[in-house]
Amino acid sequence: MSQDLFERAAQRFDPPVGAWEGLGRRRDRKRRNQRIASAVLALIIAVVAIGGLFSSFRRGVHHEPASPTITPSNVSDLKLVWSANLDSPASVVTNNYLHVAWPFPPTVSDGVVYVETDTTLYAFDATCSAGGATCEPLWVADTGTGFSSPPTVADGVVYVTRVGRLHAFAADCGTSGVTCTSSWTADTGRAYGSPVVADGIVYDYDAVDGTVYAFKVKCATGGATCKPLWTAPTTPTTRQPPLAVARVGYFLPAVSGGIVYAVAKADDRIDRLYAFDAGTGKRLWLAETPHPHGKSIDSGNTPVVAGGLVFVDFGDTLYGFLASCQTDGGMCDPAWTWSFPGSSPGSHAMSPVVAGGVVYLKSFSSETAGQMYAFPVNCGTGGVTCNPTWTAADDGWGGVVAGGDLVISTSNSAQVLDAYPASCATGGSTCEPAWRATTPTGAPSAVIANGVVFVGTDGGVSRIGGRLYAFPAFCGTNGGECQPAWTSSKSGGWMSPPAVDGSMLFTTTGDGKLYAFGLGGAQRGLSSSQRHDAATFYIVAAILVGALLLIRGRRRAITALGSDGKAR
Amino acid sequence: MDAPVRAVPESAAAERAAMAEDQRTFEEFFRGEYDRLFRALCLVTGSRPEAEEIMQDSFLKVWERWERVALMEDPKGFLYRVAMNAFRSRYRSTARALRRTVTLTRADDAFGAVEDRDVVIHALRTLIPQQRAAVVLTSLLDYSSEEAGRMLGMKAATVRALTTRARASMRQTMEDPR
């Protein structure tokens, strides 16, 4: 079978007419389709890149949940990740009775750390550095001069009260250290404590002149002065110098279940608890208790609401009132009470602490200093005298914190931390601590977070060398000495108990510093530099892909000339 | 065909001139090869539209790479290799489609139009596509078994076996046409 036979057979097929032109048309169709595909691909890449960028920056602002939280197993890995210099000691409150001043922990919200000093409100990026750098604030605000209180942050607004003036700032009001002006301000008489925000209303309490103020959270813009939504009178105080009164008791209102509670301790030796409708300011009820010794102003003056009851300590007596006691403004009798044994002119206690259905009260009076008492929230009705479930003979003045199944009693004088199980004992018997820890200097308050107990020490009388200490919450059961799992590398004056936020903790010091400690490589969200790197990555990736597409298009153009030799 | 020499462009104008030169040399190449490729593909595929489709696809691919293909020792060989790849690809996808199809139909049959006039075409129709491709490449286009094997993605021995069986089958058909 020769080649000629195949040649002859092949010759029987006539080639198509206009094949060259047909090829040109096919090439044009293909190029058009490739252009469309390239455009679609570029669009997808652009969307992904923009989405990635947006996501990066959004993470920076809102801080997605992170990586490992601080637990007893990793607390020893905490390292200083950044610090900042403040213009004065941060958030110092003075207590007349103890004659000391202690720093508050900063307020952390949405990845921003807020600190108010005696002259300035600061906002720092919580992840501004991972390498121990000294950070500059995102923004600052001049809020006047006077002793400060911790800022309150709610729904993207930062509220501070400074010497009778309430300021509201947008939480995202600036970056790069700009000085922000307030969204609105309001006159709140001689209110000094932190504002309280609930259900779209911000409340401030002037315990000196005896007025509760309520403002809508969006009551004004552009720095305007706001009119209150309502005001409600309590009882003015003239018994001590007004400023001292405000500073001593640190009167804060409490808001719960649509009711605002405020304590007034007037010069008539009658302690009062007011309950107002949170929306209208109408008085719902009033409780009055005479205090013959006239010293109750030094007690904790912030009501605590739990389990349908509101608790206050009026000098030598703990009271529990039903929140729904009255609605017509009338007098309310307590559901149950308890008085310190052998009440005397020197009996005082911190505000009660409620956790897990138990009310804890710790005395700092001269006679009963360090005594701690635990009561069930629903201890009784009809004004009965309640007996404590258990008591503990503690070591000195300090505070109580409760978390999980643990109650920590702190001390600023005895330098001993006592940890009790919440269900320590029954029948009013004396409870022994599960473990104890000794700190080099006093540790008046603590924080319990994720099974770790953090304390900041006061640096002793000289107020030098205060540090943060971390103890595992379950450090023993037989009253043994617990060694710290971590001690901060930095010291400085009196260190506040930390604000714990995921894998980071923040503390302020009496010598004007703010420290941020974090787990190595486990920051929340992205730091500024990481966000910058992410942005660079996405931009470079987009440029590279764009360049590749251009090169491909160019190559096609080179090989895709029309029959006239010109590019189509 | 001698490989055209392509100067490196030194400017946009020079590049444009080079592009025009590429265009011209490709058109020459196309006009010199398209009828023979088309006819060979008609014999291989047995379908005129399919042959035209494969031919245009193949020339388009060569055109897109012409600046490199033009420098090859045998651009024509590259063209046929591309064409045979396209044929194999189409044959595989067609075979898959046929396996999924209940009724088998043949659209346009180039052989049907001319079979009565040529016994070779009549005989080719009896072959399977691989045999047709092998015998056309070796007998019509005069490629060696090795070259045909590379084009068809098979061993030279397989090409030789296919060709032998194809020739035997064709011979039998031509001796005993029914």
Short mmCIF file of N, CA, C and O in Angstrom, two decimals, chain A residues 1-24 26-27 29-30 34 554-567, chain B residues 15-16 19-20 23 26-27 30-31 34-36 38-39 42-43 48 52-53 55-57 59-60 63-64 67-68 110-111 114 117-118 120-121 135 139-140 142 167 170-171 174:
data_model
loop_
_atom_site.label_atom_id
_atom_site.label_comp_id
_atom_site.label_asym_id
_atom_site.label_seq_id
_atom_site.Cartn_x
_atom_site.Cartn_y
_atom_site.Cartn_z
N MET A 1 0.86 -1.18 0.00
CA MET A 1 0.00 0.00 0.00
C MET A 1 0.91 1.24 0.00
O MET A 1 1.52 1.58 1.00
N SER A 2 1.00 1.90 -1.13
CA SER A 2 2.00 2.95 -1.26
C SER A 2 1.50 4.29 -0.73
O SER A 2 0.30 4.47 -0.48
N GLN A 3 2.49 5.19 -0.59
CA GLN A 3 2.16 6.54 -0.12
C GLN A 3 1.24 7.24 -1.11
O GLN A 3 0.40 8.05 -0.72
N ASP A 4 1.40 6.90 -2.41
CA ASP A 4 0.58 7.56 -3.43
C ASP A 4 -0.90 7.32 -3.20
O ASP A 4 -1.72 8.20 -3.45
N LEU A 5 -1.21 6.08 -2.79
CA LEU A 5 -2.61 5.77 -2.55
C LEU A 5 -3.20 6.70 -1.49
O LEU A 5 -4.29 7.24 -1.64
N PHE A 6 -2.41 6.90 -0.40
CA PHE A 6 -2.89 7.79 0.67
C PHE A 6 -2.95 9.23 0.18
O PHE A 6 -3.87 9.97 0.52
N GLU A 7 -1.96 9.60 -0.64
CA GLU A 7 -1.95 10.97 -1.18
C GLU A 7 -3.20 11.22 -2.00
O GLU A 7 -3.85 12.25 -1.88
N ARG A 8 -3.52 10.26 -2.82
CA ARG A 8 -4.70 10.43 -3.68
C ARG A 8 -5.98 10.51 -2.83
O ARG A 8 -6.87 11.31 -3.11
N ALA A 9 -6.01 9.67 -1.81
CA ALA A 9 -7.18 9.70 -0.94
C ALA A 9 -7.29 11.05 -0.25
O ALA A 9 -8.37 11.65 -0.16
N ALA A 10 -6.15 11.57 0.20
CA ALA A 10 -6.16 12.85 0.91
C ALA A 10 -6.58 13.99 0.01
O ALA A 10 -7.27 14.93 0.43
N GLN A 11 -6.17 13.89 -1.24
CA GLN A 11 -6.48 14.96 -2.18
C GLN A 11 -7.97 15.09 -2.44
O GLN A 11 -8.43 16.08 -2.99
N ARG A 12 -8.71 14.07 -2.04
CA ARG A 12 -10.15 14.13 -2.28
C ARG A 12 -10.85 15.11 -1.31
O ARG A 12 -12.01 15.44 -1.50
N PHE A 13 -10.12 15.53 -0.25
CA PHE A 13 -10.73 16.48 0.70
C PHE A 13 -10.25 17.88 0.37
O PHE A 13 -9.05 18.17 0.41
N ASP A 14 -11.18 18.74 0.02
CA ASP A 14 -10.82 20.12 -0.30
C ASP A 14 -10.66 20.92 0.98
O ASP A 14 -11.54 20.89 1.86
N PRO A 15 -9.56 21.66 1.10
CA PRO A 15 -9.37 22.48 2.30
C PRO A 15 -10.47 23.54 2.40
O PRO A 15 -11.01 23.97 1.38
N PRO A 16 -10.79 23.95 3.60
CA PRO A 16 -11.84 24.96 3.78
C PRO A 16 -11.42 26.30 3.19
O PRO A 16 -10.24 26.66 3.21
N VAL A 17 -12.42 27.01 2.68
CA VAL A 17 -12.15 28.32 2.09
C VAL A 17 -12.06 29.36 3.23
O VAL A 17 -12.79 29.27 4.21
N GLY A 18 -11.17 30.31 3.08
CA GLY A 18 -11.04 31.39 4.09
C GLY A 18 -10.49 30.90 5.41
O GLY A 18 -10.87 31.41 6.48
N ALA A 19 -9.60 29.91 5.36
CA ALA A 19 -9.07 29.34 6.61
C ALA A 19 -8.26 30.38 7.39
O ALA A 19 -8.32 30.45 8.62
N TRP A 20 -7.49 31.20 6.69
CA TRP A 20 -6.66 32.21 7.36
C TRP A 20 -7.52 33.23 8.09
O TRP A 20 -7.28 33.58 9.25
N GLU A 21 -8.57 33.70 7.42
CA GLU A 21 -9.45 34.67 8.06
C GLU A 21 -10.19 34.02 9.25
O GLU A 21 -10.39 34.64 10.30
N GLY A 22 -10.58 32.77 9.04
CA GLY A 22 -11.25 32.04 10.13
C GLY A 22 -10.35 31.90 11.34
O GLY A 22 -10.79 32.02 12.49
N LEU A 23 -9.06 31.67 11.05
CA LEU A 23 -8.11 31.55 12.16
C LEU A 23 -8.01 32.89 12.91
O LEU A 23 -7.93 32.93 14.14
N GLY A 24 -7.99 34.00 12.16
CA GLY A 24 -7.95 35.32 12.78
C GLY A 24 -9.16 35.55 13.68
O GLY A 24 -9.03 36.07 14.80
N ARG A 26 -11.00 33.29 15.07
CA ARG A 26 -10.89 32.40 16.24
C ARG A 26 -9.93 32.99 17.27
O ARG A 26 -10.16 32.96 18.47
N ARG A 27 -8.79 33.52 16.76
CA ARG A 27 -7.83 34.13 17.65
C ARG A 27 -8.46 35.31 18.42
O ARG A 27 -8.29 35.47 19.62
N ARG A 29 -11.62 35.77 19.10
CA ARG A 29 -12.57 35.24 20.10
C ARG A 29 -11.83 34.77 21.34
O ARG A 29 -12.22 35.04 22.47
N LYS A 30 -10.75 34.05 21.10
CA LYS A 30 -9.99 33.51 22.22
C LYS A 30 -9.41 34.63 23.08
O LYS A 30 -9.44 34.58 24.31
N GLN A 34 -10.09 35.41 26.91
CA GLN A 34 -8.99 35.47 27.89
C GLN A 34 -9.01 36.79 28.65
O GLN A 34 -8.73 36.83 29.85
N ARG A 554 0.60 40.92 27.52
CA ARG A 554 1.59 41.46 26.59
C ARG A 554 2.08 40.38 25.63
O ARG A 554 2.20 40.60 24.44
N ARG A 555 2.32 39.19 26.18
CA ARG A 555 2.80 38.09 25.34
C ARG A 555 1.76 37.74 24.30
O ARG A 555 2.04 37.50 23.15
N ARG A 556 0.49 37.78 24.75
CA ARG A 556 -0.57 37.47 23.79
C ARG A 556 -0.64 38.55 22.72
O ARG A 556 -0.84 38.29 21.55
N ALA A 557 -0.44 39.79 23.18
CA ALA A 557 -0.49 40.88 22.21
C ALA A 557 0.61 40.74 21.18
O ALA A 557 0.40 40.97 19.98
N ILE A 558 1.80 40.32 21.62
CA ILE A 558 2.93 40.18 20.71
C ILE A 558 2.63 39.12 19.65
O ILE A 558 2.95 39.29 18.48
N THR A 559 2.01 38.05 20.10
CA THR A 559 1.76 36.96 19.16
C THR A 559 0.38 37.05 18.55
O THR A 559 -0.10 36.11 17.96
N ALA A 560 -0.27 38.18 18.74
CA ALA A 560 -1.64 38.26 18.25
C ALA A 560 -1.83 39.49 17.38
O ALA A 560 -2.63 40.36 17.64
N LEU A 561 -1.06 39.55 16.36
CA LEU A 561 -1.21 40.66 15.42
C LEU A 561 -2.26 40.31 14.38
O LEU A 561 -2.52 39.15 14.07
N GLY A 562 -2.86 41.34 13.84
CA GLY A 562 -3.83 41.12 12.78
C GLY A 562 -3.12 40.81 11.48
O GLY A 562 -1.89 40.87 11.37
N SER A 563 -3.92 40.47 10.49
CA SER A 563 -3.32 40.11 9.20
C SER A 563 -2.63 41.30 8.56
O SER A 563 -1.81 41.15 7.66
N ASP A 564 -2.94 42.52 9.05
CA ASP A 564 -2.26 43.70 8.52
C ASP A 564 -0.98 44.01 9.28
O ASP A 564 -0.33 45.01 9.03
N GLY A 565 -0.64 43.16 10.25
CA GLY A 565 0.60 43.36 11.00
C GLY A 565 0.46 44.29 12.17
O GLY A 565 1.42 44.56 12.87
N LYS A 566 -0.77 44.77 12.44
CA LYS A 566 -0.96 45.68 13.58
C LYS A 566 -1.63 44.93 14.71
O LYS A 566 -2.46 44.05 14.50
N ALA A 567 -1.26 45.34 15.88
CA ALA A 567 -1.87 44.69 17.04
C ALA A 567 -3.35 45.03 17.12
O ALA A 567 -3.75 46.16 16.87
N GLU B 15 10.57 46.45 18.12
CA GLU B 15 9.73 45.33 18.58
C GLU B 15 8.51 45.19 17.69
O GLU B 15 8.09 44.10 17.34
N ARG B 16 7.96 46.34 17.33
CA ARG B 16 6.78 46.31 16.47
C ARG B 16 7.13 45.72 15.10
O ARG B 16 6.37 44.92 14.53
N MET B 19 7.38 42.09 15.47
CA MET B 19 6.07 41.48 15.55
C MET B 19 5.46 41.34 14.16
O MET B 19 4.84 40.31 13.82
N ALA B 20 5.63 42.37 13.38
CA ALA B 20 5.10 42.31 12.01
C ALA B 20 5.81 41.21 11.22
O ALA B 20 5.18 40.50 10.42
N GLN B 23 4.44 37.99 12.23
CA GLN B 23 3.12 37.83 11.62
C GLN B 23 3.26 37.33 10.19
O GLN B 23 2.58 36.41 9.75
N PHE B 26 4.58 33.73 10.04
CA PHE B 26 3.58 32.74 10.44
C PHE B 26 2.56 32.54 9.33
O PHE B 26 2.13 31.42 9.05
N GLU B 27 2.16 33.64 8.72
CA GLU B 27 1.16 33.51 7.64
C GLU B 27 1.71 32.64 6.51
O GLU B 27 1.00 31.81 5.94
N PHE B 30 1.49 29.16 7.68
CA PHE B 30 0.11 28.68 7.66
C PHE B 30 -0.30 28.30 6.24
O PHE B 30 -0.83 27.22 5.99
N ARG B 31 -0.05 29.23 5.35
CA ARG B 31 -0.50 28.98 3.97
C ARG B 31 0.23 27.80 3.35
O ARG B 31 -0.29 27.12 2.48
N TYR B 34 -1.50 24.45 5.84
CA TYR B 34 -2.84 24.18 6.35
C TYR B 34 -3.60 23.15 5.53
O TYR B 34 -4.34 22.33 6.07
N ASP B 35 -3.40 23.16 4.19
CA ASP B 35 -4.19 22.21 3.39
C ASP B 35 -3.75 20.77 3.64
O ASP B 35 -4.58 19.87 3.77
N ARG B 36 -2.45 20.58 3.77
CA ARG B 36 -1.95 19.22 3.99
C ARG B 36 -2.36 18.71 5.38
O ARG B 36 -2.78 17.56 5.53
N PHE B 38 -4.95 19.73 7.06
CA PHE B 38 -6.39 19.50 7.04
C PHE B 38 -6.72 18.13 6.43
O PHE B 38 -7.52 17.37 6.97
N ARG B 39 -6.08 17.83 5.32
CA ARG B 39 -6.38 16.56 4.65
C ARG B 39 -5.96 15.37 5.52
O ARG B 39 -6.68 14.38 5.61
N CYS B 42 -8.47 14.93 8.13
CA CYS B 42 -9.70 14.33 7.62
C CYS B 42 -9.57 12.81 7.60
O CYS B 42 -10.50 12.08 7.98
N LEU B 43 -8.41 12.35 7.16
CA LEU B 43 -8.21 10.90 7.13
C LEU B 43 -8.17 10.32 8.55
O LEU B 43 -8.68 9.23 8.79
N ARG B 48 -14.94 15.92 8.68
CA ARG B 48 -14.43 17.17 8.12
C ARG B 48 -14.53 18.33 9.13
O ARG B 48 -13.54 19.06 9.32
N GLU B 52 -11.34 20.33 10.67
CA GLU B 52 -11.17 21.79 10.57
C GLU B 52 -10.99 22.41 11.96
O GLU B 52 -10.17 23.31 12.16
N GLU B 53 -11.74 21.87 12.92
CA GLU B 53 -11.65 22.39 14.30
C GLU B 53 -10.25 22.15 14.87
O GLU B 53 -9.63 23.05 15.45
N MET B 55 -7.54 21.55 13.22
CA MET B 55 -6.53 22.29 12.47
C MET B 55 -6.44 23.74 12.98
O MET B 55 -5.35 24.27 13.21
N GLN B 56 -7.59 24.37 13.15
CA GLN B 56 -7.56 25.77 13.58
C GLN B 56 -7.02 25.90 15.01
O GLN B 56 -6.25 26.82 15.31
N ASP B 57 -7.44 24.98 15.86
CA ASP B 57 -6.92 24.99 17.23
C ASP B 57 -5.40 24.86 17.24
O ASP B 57 -4.69 25.55 17.99
N PHE B 59 -3.20 25.49 14.77
CA PHE B 59 -2.52 26.66 14.23
C PHE B 59 -2.56 27.83 15.23
O PHE B 59 -1.59 28.59 15.34
N LEU B 60 -3.67 27.94 15.96
CA LEU B 60 -3.77 29.03 16.92
C LEU B 60 -2.74 28.87 18.03
O LEU B 60 -2.09 29.84 18.45
N TRP B 63 0.55 29.75 16.65
CA TRP B 63 0.63 31.20 16.45
C TRP B 63 0.98 31.91 17.77
O TRP B 63 1.79 32.82 17.81
N GLU B 64 0.33 31.46 18.84
CA GLU B 64 0.58 32.09 20.14
C GLU B 64 2.01 31.88 20.61
O GLU B 64 2.50 32.63 21.45
N GLU B 67 6.95 32.98 18.19
CA GLU B 67 8.29 33.54 18.32
C GLU B 67 9.29 32.47 18.77
O GLU B 67 10.46 32.57 18.49
N ARG B 68 8.80 31.45 19.47
CA ARG B 68 9.69 30.34 19.85
C ARG B 68 9.64 29.22 18.83
O ARG B 68 10.65 28.63 18.48
N ALA B 110 -16.92 12.48 6.81
CA ALA B 110 -16.17 12.85 5.60
C ALA B 110 -16.00 11.65 4.69
O ALA B 110 -16.02 11.76 3.47
N PHE B 111 -15.83 10.51 5.33
CA PHE B 111 -15.65 9.31 4.51
C PHE B 111 -16.93 9.01 3.73
O PHE B 111 -16.89 8.62 2.58
N VAL B 114 -17.18 10.59 0.37
CA VAL B 114 -16.23 10.29 -0.71
C VAL B 114 -15.91 8.79 -0.82
O VAL B 114 -15.16 8.40 -1.71
N ARG B 117 -15.81 6.87 -3.96
CA ARG B 117 -14.86 7.27 -4.98
C ARG B 117 -13.45 6.80 -4.67
O ARG B 117 -12.56 6.95 -5.47
N ASP B 118 -13.15 6.34 -3.44
CA ASP B 118 -11.77 5.96 -3.10
C ASP B 118 -11.76 4.76 -2.15
O ASP B 118 -12.32 4.81 -1.06
N VAL B 120 -9.22 3.55 -0.60
CA VAL B 120 -8.39 3.77 0.59
C VAL B 120 -9.24 4.38 1.70
O VAL B 120 -9.19 3.96 2.86
N ILE B 121 -10.02 5.38 1.31
CA ILE B 121 -10.89 6.01 2.30
C ILE B 121 -11.89 5.00 2.83
O ILE B 121 -12.18 4.94 4.04
N VAL B 135 -1.38 5.04 10.83
CA VAL B 135 -1.12 4.75 9.42
C VAL B 135 -1.02 6.03 8.60
O VAL B 135 -0.23 6.13 7.66
N SER B 139 2.35 6.50 6.81
CA SER B 139 2.22 6.18 5.39
C SER B 139 1.97 7.40 4.53
O SER B 139 2.49 7.48 3.42
N LEU B 140 1.18 8.34 5.04
CA LEU B 140 0.92 9.54 4.24
C LEU B 140 1.97 10.61 4.49
O LEU B 140 2.55 11.16 3.55
N ASP B 142 4.80 10.26 6.19
CA ASP B 142 6.15 9.70 6.12
C ASP B 142 6.97 9.94 7.38
O ASP B 142 8.18 10.18 7.32
N ARG B 167 -2.73 -1.72 8.15
CA ARG B 167 -2.47 -2.06 6.74
C ARG B 167 -3.12 -3.41 6.39
O ARG B 167 -3.72 -3.55 5.31
N MET B 170 -6.80 -2.87 6.11
CA MET B 170 -7.16 -2.12 4.90
C MET B 170 -7.00 -2.99 3.67
O MET B 170 -7.84 -2.96 2.74
N ARG B 171 -5.92 -3.77 3.67
CA ARG B 171 -5.68 -4.63 2.51
C ARG B 171 -6.85 -5.61 2.34
O ARG B 171 -7.35 -5.80 1.25
N MET B 174 -9.83 -3.74 1.07
CA MET B 174 -9.71 -3.34 -0.33
C MET B 174 -9.83 -4.54 -1.26
O MET B 174 -10.31 -4.42 -2.39
#
